[in-house]
């Protein structure tokens, strides 16, 4: 069974940094595109970044140049390095994979950017 578990969220001041991790199990990780999404209260879930099995990366407009997605095909993890954080980055962040025509999500990790 596919399982995704996020970690690394927390409270950070504007301009600060956080590194999120997503541990995966139950799938041949290296073969699949991984993604990070986020959802703020009262807003729709939006894609933050994607990384293909080959390492190609895509970012949402609002995080371009500040966030970096990466993957470790040995430890089956995907990461999101978040720099220059802004209050509008406050949201719950989710790891996502599409596997055998189903979407899988982790429980998420909360990121709060505030003074």
PDB file of C-alpha atoms in Angstrom:
ATOM      1  CA  UNK A   1       0.000   0.000   0.000  1.00  0.00           C
ATOM      2  CA  UNK A   2       1.265   3.425  -0.968  1.00  0.00           C
ATOM      3  CA  UNK A   3       2.045   5.645   1.999  1.00  0.00           C
ATOM      4  CA  UNK A   4       3.277   9.230   2.074  1.00  0.00           C
ATOM      5  CA  UNK A   5       4.321  11.013   5.255  1.00  0.00           C
ATOM      6  CA  UNK A   6       5.346  14.661   5.337  1.00  0.00           C
ATOM      7  CA  UNK A   7       7.513  16.332   7.965  1.00  0.00           C
ATOM      8  CA  UNK A   8       9.463  19.515   8.558  1.00  0.00           C
ATOM      9  CA  UNK A   9       6.716  22.090   8.890  1.00  0.00           C
ATOM     10  CA  UNK A  10       6.573  24.681  11.632  1.00  0.00           C
ATOM     11  CA  UNK A  11       6.413  28.345  12.541  1.00  0.00           C
ATOM     12  CA  UNK A  12       8.936  30.634  10.868  1.00  0.00           C
ATOM     13  CA  UNK A  13       9.410  34.383  10.565  1.00  0.00           C
ATOM     14  CA  UNK A  14       9.046  36.115   7.207  1.00  0.00           C
ATOM     15  CA  UNK A  15      12.261  35.739   5.249  1.00  0.00           C
ATOM     16  CA  UNK A  16      13.086  32.475   6.961  1.00  0.00           C
ATOM     17  CA  UNK A  17      13.561  28.979   5.554  1.00  0.00           C
ATOM     18  CA  UNK A  18      12.157  25.515   6.064  1.00  0.00           C
ATOM     19  CA  UNK A  19      12.868  22.161   4.477  1.00  0.00           C
ATOM     20  CA  UNK A  20       9.976  19.771   4.079  1.00  0.00           C
ATOM     21  CA  UNK A  21      10.457  16.043   3.618  1.00  0.00           C
ATOM     22  CA  UNK A  22       8.123  13.372   2.303  1.00  0.00           C
ATOM     23  CA  UNK A  23       8.894   9.753   3.067  1.00  0.00           C
ATOM     24  CA  UNK A  24       7.294   7.242   0.736  1.00  0.00           C
ATOM     25  CA  UNK A  25       6.677   3.508   0.749  1.00  0.00           C
ATOM     26  CA  UNK A  26       4.700   0.974  -1.246  1.00  0.00           C
ATOM     27  CA  UNK A  27       5.751   2.073  -4.722  1.00  0.00           C
ATOM     28  CA  UNK A  28       8.772   1.961  -6.997  1.00  0.00           C
ATOM     29  CA  UNK A  29       9.625   5.541  -6.084  1.00  0.00           C
ATOM     30  CA  UNK A  30      12.244   6.237  -8.749  1.00  0.00           C
ATOM     31  CA  UNK A  31       9.754   5.600 -11.554  1.00  0.00           C
ATOM     32  CA  UNK A  32       7.177   8.181 -10.500  1.00  0.00           C
ATOM     33  CA  UNK A  33       6.695  11.905 -10.668  1.00  0.00           C
ATOM     34  CA  UNK A  34       6.277  13.471  -7.231  1.00  0.00           C
ATOM     35  CA  UNK A  35       4.614  16.737  -6.303  1.00  0.00           C
ATOM     36  CA  UNK A  36       4.103  19.140  -3.450  1.00  0.00           C
ATOM     37  CA  UNK A  37       0.769  20.924  -3.040  1.00  0.00           C
ATOM     38  CA  UNK A  38      -0.478  23.362  -0.449  1.00  0.00           C
ATOM     39  CA  UNK A  39      -3.833  24.511   0.838  1.00  0.00           C
ATOM     40  CA  UNK A  40      -4.485  27.639   2.856  1.00  0.00           C
ATOM     41  CA  UNK A  41      -7.694  28.130   4.854  1.00  0.00           C
ATOM     42  CA  UNK A  42     -10.559  29.060   2.552  1.00  0.00           C
ATOM     43  CA  UNK A  43      -8.532  28.456  -0.581  1.00  0.00           C
ATOM     44  CA  UNK A  44      -8.249  25.648  -3.092  1.00  0.00           C
ATOM     45  CA  UNK A  45      -5.356  23.236  -3.025  1.00  0.00           C
ATOM     46  CA  UNK A  46      -2.652  24.388  -5.436  1.00  0.00           C
ATOM     47  CA  UNK A  47       0.437  22.779  -6.888  1.00  0.00           C
ATOM     48  CA  UNK A  48       3.694  24.131  -5.482  1.00  0.00           C
ATOM     49  CA  UNK A  49       6.263  22.039  -7.347  1.00  0.00           C
ATOM     50  CA  UNK A  50       6.687  18.822  -9.298  1.00  0.00           C
ATOM     51  CA  UNK A  51       9.682  16.653 -10.063  1.00  0.00           C
ATOM     52  CA  UNK A  52       9.640  13.980 -12.736  1.00  0.00           C
ATOM     53  CA  UNK A  53      11.242  10.574 -12.494  1.00  0.00           C
ATOM     54  CA  UNK A  54      14.078  12.000 -14.571  1.00  0.00           C
ATOM     55  CA  UNK A  55      14.532  15.020 -12.330  1.00  0.00           C
ATOM     56  CA  UNK A  56      12.770  17.660 -14.440  1.00  0.00           C
ATOM     57  CA  UNK A  57      11.231  20.310 -12.194  1.00  0.00           C
ATOM     58  CA  UNK A  58       8.224  22.592 -12.414  1.00  0.00           C
ATOM     59  CA  UNK A  59       7.199  25.338  -9.982  1.00  0.00           C
ATOM     60  CA  UNK A  60       4.115  27.380  -9.315  1.00  0.00           C
ATOM     61  CA  UNK A  61       4.471  31.041 -10.214  1.00  0.00           C
ATOM     62  CA  UNK A  62       4.186  32.202  -6.618  1.00  0.00           C
ATOM     63  CA  UNK A  63       7.183  30.155  -5.424  1.00  0.00           C
ATOM     64  CA  UNK A  64       9.483  30.356  -8.464  1.00  0.00           C
ATOM     65  CA  UNK A  65      12.984  31.322  -7.419  1.00  0.00           C
ATOM     66  CA  UNK A  66      12.324  30.753  -3.716  1.00  0.00           C
ATOM     67  CA  UNK A  67      11.469  27.057  -3.444  1.00  0.00           C
ATOM     68  CA  UNK A  68      13.452  24.055  -4.683  1.00  0.00           C
ATOM     69  CA  UNK A  69      12.125  20.532  -5.080  1.00  0.00           C
ATOM     70  CA  UNK A  70      14.479  17.548  -5.034  1.00  0.00           C
ATOM     71  CA  UNK A  71      14.319  13.800  -4.679  1.00  0.00           C
ATOM     72  CA  UNK A  72      16.432  10.997  -3.241  1.00  0.00           C
ATOM     73  CA  UNK A  73      15.855   7.753  -5.121  1.00  0.00           C
ATOM     74  CA  UNK A  74      17.933   5.796  -2.589  1.00  0.00           C
ATOM     75  CA  UNK A  75      15.901   6.794   0.463  1.00  0.00           C
ATOM     76  CA  UNK A  76      12.631   7.200  -1.504  1.00  0.00           C
ATOM     77  CA  UNK A  77      12.083  10.737  -0.325  1.00  0.00           C
ATOM     78  CA  UNK A  78      11.137  14.011  -1.897  1.00  0.00           C
ATOM     79  CA  UNK A  79      12.079  17.368  -0.420  1.00  0.00           C
ATOM     80  CA  UNK A  80      10.943  20.967  -0.651  1.00  0.00           C
ATOM     81  CA  UNK A  81      13.467  23.610   0.328  1.00  0.00           C
ATOM     82  CA  UNK A  82      11.605  26.844   1.023  1.00  0.00           C
ATOM     83  CA  UNK A  83      13.553  30.094   1.277  1.00  0.00           C
ATOM     84  CA  UNK A  84      12.497  33.728   1.639  1.00  0.00           C
ATOM     85  CA  UNK A  85       9.210  32.632   3.126  1.00  0.00           C
ATOM     86  CA  UNK A  86       6.297  35.057   3.094  1.00  0.00           C
ATOM     87  CA  UNK A  87       3.119  35.175   5.181  1.00  0.00           C
ATOM     88  CA  UNK A  88       1.174  34.165   2.076  1.00  0.00           C
ATOM     89  CA  UNK A  89       3.099  30.862   2.059  1.00  0.00           C
ATOM     90  CA  UNK A  90       1.198  29.888   5.201  1.00  0.00           C
ATOM     91  CA  UNK A  91      -0.673  26.674   4.381  1.00  0.00           C
ATOM     92  CA  UNK A  92      -0.773  22.954   4.919  1.00  0.00           C
ATOM     93  CA  UNK A  93       1.686  21.301   2.559  1.00  0.00           C
ATOM     94  CA  UNK A  94       0.965  17.904   1.027  1.00  0.00           C
ATOM     95  CA  UNK A  95       3.035  15.340  -0.815  1.00  0.00           C
ATOM     96  CA  UNK A  96       1.367  13.745  -3.838  1.00  0.00           C
ATOM     97  CA  UNK A  97       1.913  10.900  -6.260  1.00  0.00           C
ATOM     98  CA  UNK A  98      -0.194   9.364  -8.997  1.00  0.00           C
ATOM     99  CA  UNK A  99       0.261   5.596  -8.930  1.00  0.00           C
ATOM    100  CA  UNK A 100      -1.646   3.013 -10.947  1.00  0.00           C
ATOM    101  CA  UNK A 101      -4.281   5.575 -11.934  1.00  0.00           C
ATOM    102  CA  UNK A 102      -4.922   6.657  -8.351  1.00  0.00           C
ATOM    103  CA  UNK A 103      -3.830   9.741  -6.503  1.00  0.00           C
ATOM    104  CA  UNK A 104      -2.222   9.411  -3.115  1.00  0.00           C
ATOM    105  CA  UNK A 105      -1.761  12.120  -0.492  1.00  0.00           C
ATOM    106  CA  UNK A 106       0.005  12.354   2.805  1.00  0.00           C
ATOM    107  CA  UNK A 107      -1.661  13.879   5.880  1.00  0.00           C
ATOM    108  CA  UNK A 108       0.251  17.107   5.323  1.00  0.00           C
ATOM    109  CA  UNK A 109       2.504  19.314   7.413  1.00  0.00           C
ATOM    110  CA  UNK A 110       1.585  22.812   8.560  1.00  0.00           C
ATOM    111  CA  UNK A 111       3.753  25.777   7.598  1.00  0.00           C
ATOM    112  CA  UNK A 112       3.030  29.082   9.288  1.00  0.00           C
ATOM    113  CA  UNK A 113       4.937  32.235   8.339  1.00  0.00           C
ATOM    114  CA  UNK A 114       4.329  34.986  10.859  1.00  0.00           C
ATOM    115  CA  UNK A 115       5.991  37.558  13.063  1.00  0.00           C
TER     116      UNK A 115
END
